[in-house]
């Protein structure tokens, strides 16, 4: 049995197949992708709010994604450079 592709759908049912494919693209791109973008934005916002407790002041809420990634990379590099386990726990 051969695979039934979107080209076959359009060949056998030009109007309804095109309508189905258009509706599928709209549903997939507009709803699902938007849904995932909202989830990612909310998790990013919650991450910043949780980090506010670790860092002095509320300036962390105004950080962007690149600033947060840089801050974590710098913190990780500093942790690698610390030799003593007690220093790591204090940091």
PDB file of N, CA and C in Angstrom:
ATOM      1  N   UNK A   1       0.843  -1.180   0.000  1.00  0.00           N
ATOM      2  CA  UNK A   1       0.000   0.000   0.000  1.00  0.00           C
ATOM      3  C   UNK A   1       0.885   1.240   0.000  1.00  0.00           C
ATOM      4  N   UNK A   2       0.577   2.143  -0.877  1.00  0.00           N
ATOM      5  CA  UNK A   2       1.370   3.364  -0.995  1.00  0.00           C
ATOM      6  C   UNK A   2       0.944   4.381   0.061  1.00  0.00           C
ATOM      7  N   UNK A   3       1.874   5.258   0.362  1.00  0.00           N
ATOM      8  CA  UNK A   3       1.575   6.321   1.325  1.00  0.00           C
ATOM      9  C   UNK A   3       0.667   7.358   0.678  1.00  0.00           C
ATOM     10  N   UNK A   4      -0.236   7.873   1.441  1.00  0.00           N
ATOM     11  CA  UNK A   4      -1.168   8.898   0.970  1.00  0.00           C
ATOM     12  C   UNK A   4      -0.632  10.246   1.422  1.00  0.00           C
ATOM     13  N   UNK A   5      -0.158  11.040   0.485  1.00  0.00           N
ATOM     14  CA  UNK A   5       0.478  12.314   0.818  1.00  0.00           C
ATOM     15  C   UNK A   5      -0.480  13.474   0.588  1.00  0.00           C
ATOM     16  N   UNK A   6      -0.013  14.660   0.932  1.00  0.00           N
ATOM     17  CA  UNK A   6      -0.842  15.849   0.720  1.00  0.00           C
ATOM     18  C   UNK A   6      -1.048  16.118  -0.763  1.00  0.00           C
ATOM     19  N   UNK A   7      -0.087  15.742  -1.603  1.00  0.00           N
ATOM     20  CA  UNK A   7      -0.251  15.911  -3.050  1.00  0.00           C
ATOM     21  C   UNK A   7      -1.364  15.014  -3.560  1.00  0.00           C
ATOM     22  N   UNK A   8      -1.414  13.764  -3.067  1.00  0.00           N
ATOM     23  CA  UNK A   8      -2.502  12.859  -3.446  1.00  0.00           C
ATOM     24  C   UNK A   8      -3.846  13.396  -2.974  1.00  0.00           C
ATOM     25  N   UNK A   9      -3.868  13.949  -1.793  1.00  0.00           N
ATOM     26  CA  UNK A   9      -5.105  14.514  -1.259  1.00  0.00           C
ATOM     27  C   UNK A   9      -5.605  15.644  -2.150  1.00  0.00           C
ATOM     28  N   UNK A  10      -4.696  16.505  -2.573  1.00  0.00           N
ATOM     29  CA  UNK A  10      -5.098  17.612  -3.442  1.00  0.00           C
ATOM     30  C   UNK A  10      -5.495  17.127  -4.830  1.00  0.00           C
ATOM     31  N   UNK A  11      -4.883  16.036  -5.303  1.00  0.00           N
ATOM     32  CA  UNK A  11      -5.219  15.510  -6.623  1.00  0.00           C
ATOM     33  C   UNK A  11      -6.608  14.882  -6.627  1.00  0.00           C
ATOM     34  N   UNK A  12      -6.941  14.123  -5.579  1.00  0.00           N
ATOM     35  CA  UNK A  12      -8.232  13.431  -5.524  1.00  0.00           C
ATOM     36  C   UNK A  12      -9.368  14.331  -5.035  1.00  0.00           C
ATOM     37  N   UNK A  13      -9.088  15.254  -4.139  1.00  0.00           N
ATOM     38  CA  UNK A  13     -10.104  16.149  -3.578  1.00  0.00           C
ATOM     39  C   UNK A  13      -9.538  17.574  -3.560  1.00  0.00           C
ATOM     40  N   UNK A  14      -9.576  18.265  -4.685  1.00  0.00           N
ATOM     41  CA  UNK A  14      -8.890  19.565  -4.752  1.00  0.00           C
ATOM     42  C   UNK A  14      -9.434  20.607  -3.771  1.00  0.00           C
ATOM     43  N   UNK A  15     -10.731  20.752  -3.685  1.00  0.00           N
ATOM     44  CA  UNK A  15     -11.273  21.806  -2.823  1.00  0.00           C
ATOM     45  C   UNK A  15     -11.217  21.409  -1.350  1.00  0.00           C
ATOM     46  N   UNK A  16     -11.782  20.259  -1.012  1.00  0.00           N
ATOM     47  CA  UNK A  16     -11.813  19.832   0.385  1.00  0.00           C
ATOM     48  C   UNK A  16     -10.413  19.504   0.908  1.00  0.00           C
ATOM     49  N   UNK A  17      -9.562  18.953   0.053  1.00  0.00           N
ATOM     50  CA  UNK A  17      -8.189  18.674   0.464  1.00  0.00           C
ATOM     51  C   UNK A  17      -7.423  19.950   0.756  1.00  0.00           C
ATOM     52  N   UNK A  18      -7.602  20.949  -0.101  1.00  0.00           N
ATOM     53  CA  UNK A  18      -6.954  22.242   0.143  1.00  0.00           C
ATOM     54  C   UNK A  18      -7.482  22.905   1.398  1.00  0.00           C
ATOM     55  N   UNK A  19      -8.792  22.795   1.605  1.00  0.00           N
ATOM     56  CA  UNK A  19      -9.390  23.360   2.813  1.00  0.00           C
ATOM     57  C   UNK A  19      -8.865  22.654   4.064  1.00  0.00           C
ATOM     58  N   UNK A  20      -8.751  21.327   3.992  1.00  0.00           N
ATOM     59  CA  UNK A  20      -8.222  20.570   5.122  1.00  0.00           C
ATOM     60  C   UNK A  20      -6.772  20.953   5.410  1.00  0.00           C
ATOM     61  N   UNK A  21      -5.942  21.026   4.377  1.00  0.00           N
ATOM     62  CA  UNK A  21      -4.532  21.368   4.582  1.00  0.00           C
ATOM     63  C   UNK A  21      -4.380  22.790   5.113  1.00  0.00           C
ATOM     64  N   UNK A  22      -5.190  23.710   4.620  1.00  0.00           N
ATOM     65  CA  UNK A  22      -5.135  25.084   5.122  1.00  0.00           C
ATOM     66  C   UNK A  22      -5.536  25.128   6.600  1.00  0.00           C
ATOM     67  N   UNK A  23      -6.617  24.419   6.935  1.00  0.00           N
ATOM     68  CA  UNK A  23      -7.059  24.395   8.336  1.00  0.00           C
ATOM     69  C   UNK A  23      -6.008  23.735   9.223  1.00  0.00           C
ATOM     70  N   UNK A  24      -5.363  22.684   8.724  1.00  0.00           N
ATOM     71  CA  UNK A  24      -4.321  22.009   9.499  1.00  0.00           C
ATOM     72  C   UNK A  24      -3.147  22.947   9.766  1.00  0.00           C
ATOM     73  N   UNK A  25      -2.714  23.672   8.756  1.00  0.00           N
ATOM     74  CA  UNK A  25      -1.593  24.604   8.923  1.00  0.00           C
ATOM     75  C   UNK A  25      -1.964  25.715   9.895  1.00  0.00           C
ATOM     76  N   UNK A  26      -3.165  26.242   9.765  1.00  0.00           N
ATOM     77  CA  UNK A  26      -3.589  27.314  10.669  1.00  0.00           C
ATOM     78  C   UNK A  26      -3.653  26.805  12.103  1.00  0.00           C
ATOM     79  N   UNK A  27      -4.250  25.645  12.292  1.00  0.00           N
ATOM     80  CA  UNK A  27      -4.357  25.092  13.646  1.00  0.00           C
ATOM     81  C   UNK A  27      -2.975  24.809  14.209  1.00  0.00           C
ATOM     82  N   UNK A  28      -2.121  24.193  13.421  1.00  0.00           N
ATOM     83  CA  UNK A  28      -0.797  23.825  13.918  1.00  0.00           C
ATOM     84  C   UNK A  28       0.050  25.057  14.222  1.00  0.00           C
ATOM     85  N   UNK A  29       0.137  25.976  13.278  1.00  0.00           N
ATOM     86  CA  UNK A  29       1.034  27.117  13.484  1.00  0.00           C
ATOM     87  C   UNK A  29       0.470  28.143  14.449  1.00  0.00           C
ATOM     88  N   UNK A  30      -0.782  28.416  14.353  1.00  0.00           N
ATOM     89  CA  UNK A  30      -1.344  29.494  15.166  1.00  0.00           C
ATOM     90  C   UNK A  30      -1.679  29.063  16.584  1.00  0.00           C
ATOM     91  N   UNK A  31      -2.124  27.858  16.768  1.00  0.00           N
ATOM     92  CA  UNK A  31      -2.550  27.430  18.102  1.00  0.00           C
ATOM     93  C   UNK A  31      -1.427  26.716  18.843  1.00  0.00           C
ATOM     94  N   UNK A  32      -0.871  25.659  18.253  1.00  0.00           N
ATOM     95  CA  UNK A  32       0.123  24.863  18.975  1.00  0.00           C
ATOM     96  C   UNK A  32       1.425  25.623  19.191  1.00  0.00           C
ATOM     97  N   UNK A  33       1.911  26.297  18.159  1.00  0.00           N
ATOM     98  CA  UNK A  33       3.161  27.041  18.310  1.00  0.00           C
ATOM     99  C   UNK A  33       2.970  28.191  19.294  1.00  0.00           C
ATOM    100  N   UNK A  34       1.840  28.855  19.238  1.00  0.00           N
ATOM    101  CA  UNK A  34       1.556  29.921  20.191  1.00  0.00           C
ATOM    102  C   UNK A  34       1.451  29.362  21.609  1.00  0.00           C
ATOM    103  N   UNK A  35       0.860  28.196  21.752  1.00  0.00           N
ATOM    104  CA  UNK A  35       0.741  27.542  23.052  1.00  0.00           C
ATOM    105  C   UNK A  35       2.122  27.270  23.644  1.00  0.00           C
ATOM    106  N   UNK A  36       3.039  26.741  22.837  1.00  0.00           N
ATOM    107  CA  UNK A  36       4.391  26.467  23.328  1.00  0.00           C
ATOM    108  C   UNK A  36       5.137  27.753  23.639  1.00  0.00           C
ATOM    109  N   UNK A  37       4.939  28.789  22.846  1.00  0.00           N
ATOM    110  CA  UNK A  37       5.601  30.067  23.120  1.00  0.00           C
ATOM    111  C   UNK A  37       5.127  30.651  24.445  1.00  0.00           C
ATOM    112  N   UNK A  38       3.851  30.533  24.732  1.00  0.00           N
ATOM    113  CA  UNK A  38       3.319  31.034  26.003  1.00  0.00           C
ATOM    114  C   UNK A  38       3.899  30.243  27.168  1.00  0.00           C
ATOM    115  N   UNK A  39       4.014  28.935  27.021  1.00  0.00           N
ATOM    116  CA  UNK A  39       4.603  28.114  28.083  1.00  0.00           C
ATOM    117  C   UNK A  39       6.048  28.520  28.329  1.00  0.00           C
ATOM    118  N   UNK A  40       6.822  28.724  27.264  1.00  0.00           N
ATOM    119  CA  UNK A  40       8.223  29.113  27.424  1.00  0.00           C
ATOM    120  C   UNK A  40       8.350  30.485  28.068  1.00  0.00           C
ATOM    121  N   UNK A  41       7.508  31.425  27.675  1.00  0.00           N
ATOM    122  CA  UNK A  41       7.564  32.760  28.283  1.00  0.00           C
ATOM    123  C   UNK A  41       7.223  32.706  29.763  1.00  0.00           C
ATOM    124  N   UNK A  42       6.207  31.922  30.121  1.00  0.00           N
ATOM    125  CA  UNK A  42       5.832  31.814  31.531  1.00  0.00           C
ATOM    126  C   UNK A  42       6.933  31.164  32.353  1.00  0.00           C
ATOM    127  N   UNK A  43       7.571  30.140  31.803  1.00  0.00           N
ATOM    128  CA  UNK A  43       8.651  29.493  32.557  1.00  0.00           C
ATOM    129  C   UNK A  43       9.841  30.428  32.702  1.00  0.00           C
ATOM    130  N   UNK A  44      10.125  31.232  31.683  1.00  0.00           N
ATOM    131  CA  UNK A  44      11.215  32.207  31.770  1.00  0.00           C
ATOM    132  C   UNK A  44      10.903  33.255  32.839  1.00  0.00           C
ATOM    133  N   UNK A  45       9.667  33.727  32.873  1.00  0.00           N
ATOM    134  CA  UNK A  45       9.275  34.717  33.879  1.00  0.00           C
ATOM    135  C   UNK A  45       9.351  34.128  35.283  1.00  0.00           C
ATOM    136  N   UNK A  46       8.871  32.897  35.447  1.00  0.00           N
ATOM    137  CA  UNK A  46       8.936  32.253  36.759  1.00  0.00           C
ATOM    138  C   UNK A  46      10.377  32.021  37.194  1.00  0.00           C
ATOM    139  N   UNK A  47      11.239  31.686  36.250  1.00  0.00           N
ATOM    140  CA  UNK A  47      12.660  31.498  36.567  1.00  0.00           C
ATOM    141  C   UNK A  47      13.254  32.797  37.093  1.00  0.00           C
ATOM    142  N   UNK A  48      12.922  33.902  36.453  1.00  0.00           N
ATOM    143  CA  UNK A  48      13.443  35.190  36.923  1.00  0.00           C
ATOM    144  C   UNK A  48      12.906  35.524  38.307  1.00  0.00           C
ATOM    145  N   UNK A  49      11.647  35.226  38.558  1.00  0.00           N
ATOM    146  CA  UNK A  49      11.082  35.521  39.869  1.00  0.00           C
ATOM    147  C   UNK A  49      11.693  34.646  40.954  1.00  0.00           C
ATOM    148  N   UNK A  50      11.994  33.392  40.622  1.00  0.00           N
ATOM    149  CA  UNK A  50      12.640  32.519  41.597  1.00  0.00           C
ATOM    150  C   UNK A  50      14.080  32.954  41.864  1.00  0.00           C
ATOM    151  N   UNK A  51      14.748  33.454  40.832  1.00  0.00           N
ATOM    152  CA  UNK A  51      16.131  33.897  40.999  1.00  0.00           C
ATOM    153  C   UNK A  51      16.218  35.182  41.801  1.00  0.00           C
ATOM    154  N   UNK A  52      15.151  35.921  41.856  1.00  0.00           N
ATOM    155  CA  UNK A  52      15.162  37.186  42.589  1.00  0.00           C
ATOM    156  C   UNK A  52      15.523  36.963  44.054  1.00  0.00           C
ATOM    157  N   UNK A  53      15.173  35.792  44.594  1.00  0.00           N
ATOM    158  CA  UNK A  53      15.501  35.491  45.986  1.00  0.00           C
ATOM    159  C   UNK A  53      16.991  35.232  46.175  1.00  0.00           C
ATOM    160  N   UNK A  54      17.655  34.690  45.149  1.00  0.00           N
ATOM    161  CA  UNK A  54      19.084  34.386  45.256  1.00  0.00           C
ATOM    162  C   UNK A  54      19.965  35.611  45.064  1.00  0.00           C
ATOM    163  N   UNK A  55      19.505  36.559  44.294  1.00  0.00           N
ATOM    164  CA  UNK A  55      20.317  37.727  43.960  1.00  0.00           C
ATOM    165  C   UNK A  55      19.755  38.929  44.698  1.00  0.00           C
ATOM    166  N   UNK A  56      20.641  39.774  45.189  1.00  0.00           N
ATOM    167  CA  UNK A  56      20.206  40.949  45.945  1.00  0.00           C
ATOM    168  C   UNK A  56      19.466  41.925  45.037  1.00  0.00           C
ATOM    169  N   UNK A  57      18.323  42.377  45.505  1.00  0.00           N
ATOM    170  CA  UNK A  57      17.564  43.400  44.794  1.00  0.00           C
ATOM    171  C   UNK A  57      16.625  42.816  43.751  1.00  0.00           C
ATOM    172  N   UNK A  58      15.820  43.697  43.177  1.00  0.00           N
ATOM    173  CA  UNK A  58      14.846  43.291  42.173  1.00  0.00           C
ATOM    174  C   UNK A  58      15.347  43.504  40.752  1.00  0.00           C
ATOM    175  N   UNK A  59      16.627  43.843  40.578  1.00  0.00           N
ATOM    176  CA  UNK A  59      17.116  44.130  39.233  1.00  0.00           C
ATOM    177  C   UNK A  59      17.124  42.902  38.335  1.00  0.00           C
ATOM    178  N   UNK A  60      17.052  41.701  38.913  1.00  0.00           N
ATOM    179  CA  UNK A  60      17.061  40.489  38.101  1.00  0.00           C
ATOM    180  C   UNK A  60      15.792  40.373  37.260  1.00  0.00           C
ATOM    181  N   UNK A  61      14.711  40.983  37.671  1.00  0.00           N
ATOM    182  CA  UNK A  61      13.458  40.900  36.921  1.00  0.00           C
ATOM    183  C   UNK A  61      13.582  41.608  35.576  1.00  0.00           C
ATOM    184  N   UNK A  62      14.478  42.585  35.489  1.00  0.00           N
ATOM    185  CA  UNK A  62      14.641  43.308  34.231  1.00  0.00           C
ATOM    186  C   UNK A  62      15.691  42.677  33.321  1.00  0.00           C
ATOM    187  N   UNK A  63      16.292  41.551  33.729  1.00  0.00           N
ATOM    188  CA  UNK A  63      17.288  40.885  32.888  1.00  0.00           C
ATOM    189  C   UNK A  63      16.629  40.290  31.654  1.00  0.00           C
ATOM    190  N   UNK A  64      17.395  40.233  30.591  1.00  0.00           N
ATOM    191  CA  UNK A  64      16.960  39.532  29.392  1.00  0.00           C
ATOM    192  C   UNK A  64      17.508  38.119  29.383  1.00  0.00           C
ATOM    193  N   UNK A  65      17.143  37.361  28.351  1.00  0.00           N
ATOM    194  CA  UNK A  65      17.597  35.971  28.269  1.00  0.00           C
ATOM    195  C   UNK A  65      19.111  35.875  28.152  1.00  0.00           C
ATOM    196  N   UNK A  66      19.707  36.724  27.310  1.00  0.00           N
ATOM    197  CA  UNK A  66      21.156  36.664  27.114  1.00  0.00           C
ATOM    198  C   UNK A  66      21.897  37.035  28.389  1.00  0.00           C
ATOM    199  N   UNK A  67      21.391  38.006  29.113  1.00  0.00           N
ATOM    200  CA  UNK A  67      22.036  38.397  30.367  1.00  0.00           C
ATOM    201  C   UNK A  67      21.968  37.264  31.386  1.00  0.00           C
ATOM    202  N   UNK A  68      20.837  36.575  31.446  1.00  0.00           N
ATOM    203  CA  UNK A  68      20.715  35.457  32.381  1.00  0.00           C
ATOM    204  C   UNK A  68      21.651  34.315  32.005  1.00  0.00           C
ATOM    205  N   UNK A  69      21.739  34.011  30.699  1.00  0.00           N
ATOM    206  CA  UNK A  69      22.646  32.946  30.273  1.00  0.00           C
ATOM    207  C   UNK A  69      24.084  33.306  30.588  1.00  0.00           C
ATOM    208  N   UNK A  70      24.458  34.572  30.359  1.00  0.00           N
ATOM    209  CA  UNK A  70      25.818  35.010  30.675  1.00  0.00           C
ATOM    210  C   UNK A  70      26.080  34.912  32.167  1.00  0.00           C
ATOM    211  N   UNK A  71      25.104  35.310  32.964  1.00  0.00           N
ATOM    212  CA  UNK A  71      25.278  35.267  34.408  1.00  0.00           C
ATOM    213  C   UNK A  71      25.482  33.824  34.886  1.00  0.00           C
ATOM    214  N   UNK A  72      24.691  32.888  34.347  1.00  0.00           N
ATOM    215  CA  UNK A  72      24.854  31.490  34.734  1.00  0.00           C
ATOM    216  C   UNK A  72      26.194  30.931  34.269  1.00  0.00           C
ATOM    217  N   UNK A  73      26.643  31.328  33.073  1.00  0.00           N
ATOM    218  CA  UNK A  73      27.931  30.838  32.576  1.00  0.00           C
ATOM    219  C   UNK A  73      29.075  31.350  33.439  1.00  0.00           C
ATOM    220  N   UNK A  74      29.007  32.612  33.838  1.00  0.00           N
ATOM    221  CA  UNK A  74      30.046  33.182  34.703  1.00  0.00           C
ATOM    222  C   UNK A  74      30.038  32.486  36.057  1.00  0.00           C
ATOM    223  N   UNK A  75      28.845  32.256  36.589  1.00  0.00           N
ATOM    224  CA  UNK A  75      28.743  31.586  37.891  1.00  0.00           C
ATOM    225  C   UNK A  75      29.288  30.161  37.813  1.00  0.00           C
ATOM    226  N   UNK A  76      28.995  29.464  36.735  1.00  0.00           N
ATOM    227  CA  UNK A  76      29.501  28.103  36.563  1.00  0.00           C
ATOM    228  C   UNK A  76      31.021  28.094  36.432  1.00  0.00           C
ATOM    229  N   UNK A  77      31.572  29.067  35.712  1.00  0.00           N
ATOM    230  CA  UNK A  77      33.027  29.156  35.565  1.00  0.00           C
ATOM    231  C   UNK A  77      33.693  29.438  36.906  1.00  0.00           C
ATOM    232  N   UNK A  78      33.100  30.307  37.700  1.00  0.00           N
ATOM    233  CA  UNK A  78      33.657  30.597  39.026  1.00  0.00           C
ATOM    234  C   UNK A  78      33.612  29.363  39.917  1.00  0.00           C
ATOM    235  N   UNK A  79      32.531  28.585  39.823  1.00  0.00           N
ATOM    236  CA  UNK A  79      32.438  27.358  40.619  1.00  0.00           C
ATOM    237  C   UNK A  79      33.502  26.345  40.206  1.00  0.00           C
ATOM    238  N   UNK A  80      33.814  26.279  38.912  1.00  0.00           N
ATOM    239  CA  UNK A  80      34.857  25.364  38.454  1.00  0.00           C
ATOM    240  C   UNK A  80      36.223  25.775  38.983  1.00  0.00           C
ATOM    241  N   UNK A  81      36.443  27.079  39.116  1.00  0.00           N
ATOM    242  CA  UNK A  81      37.740  27.575  39.564  1.00  0.00           C
ATOM    243  C   UNK A  81      37.944  27.418  41.061  1.00  0.00           C
ATOM    244  N   UNK A  82      36.882  27.256  41.826  1.00  0.00           N
ATOM    245  CA  UNK A  82      37.026  27.079  43.269  1.00  0.00           C
ATOM    246  C   UNK A  82      37.498  25.654  43.562  1.00  0.00           C
ATOM    247  N   UNK A  83      38.544  25.539  44.351  1.00  0.00           N
ATOM    248  CA  UNK A  83      39.124  24.223  44.629  1.00  0.00           C
ATOM    249  C   UNK A  83      38.505  23.558  45.843  1.00  0.00           C
ATOM    250  N   UNK A  84      38.274  24.316  46.860  1.00  0.00           N
ATOM    251  CA  UNK A  84      37.803  23.778  48.126  1.00  0.00           C
ATOM    252  C   UNK A  84      36.288  23.539  48.072  1.00  0.00           C
ATOM    253  N   UNK A  85      35.844  22.400  48.582  1.00  0.00           N
ATOM    254  CA  UNK A  85      34.411  22.086  48.596  1.00  0.00           C
ATOM    255  C   UNK A  85      33.635  23.065  49.467  1.00  0.00           C
ATOM    256  N   UNK A  86      34.243  23.505  50.559  1.00  0.00           N
ATOM    257  CA  UNK A  86      33.566  24.448  51.450  1.00  0.00           C
ATOM    258  C   UNK A  86      33.362  25.788  50.752  1.00  0.00           C
ATOM    259  N   UNK A  87      34.337  26.223  49.955  1.00  0.00           N
ATOM    260  CA  UNK A  87      34.183  27.469  49.202  1.00  0.00           C
ATOM    261  C   UNK A  87      33.044  27.354  48.199  1.00  0.00           C
ATOM    262  N   UNK A  88      32.909  26.198  47.580  1.00  0.00           N
ATOM    263  CA  UNK A  88      31.825  25.996  46.615  1.00  0.00           C
ATOM    264  C   UNK A  88      30.463  26.085  47.288  1.00  0.00           C
ATOM    265  N   UNK A  89      30.350  25.490  48.449  1.00  0.00           N
ATOM    266  CA  UNK A  89      29.069  25.523  49.157  1.00  0.00           C
ATOM    267  C   UNK A  89      28.729  26.934  49.611  1.00  0.00           C
ATOM    268  N   UNK A  90      29.743  27.706  49.988  1.00  0.00           N
ATOM    269  CA  UNK A  90      29.495  29.085  50.418  1.00  0.00           C
ATOM    270  C   UNK A  90      29.122  29.970  49.242  1.00  0.00           C
ATOM    271  N   UNK A  91      29.677  29.670  48.082  1.00  0.00           N
ATOM    272  CA  UNK A  91      29.390  30.489  46.906  1.00  0.00           C
ATOM    273  C   UNK A  91      27.992  30.180  46.430  1.00  0.00           C
TER     274      UNK A  91
END
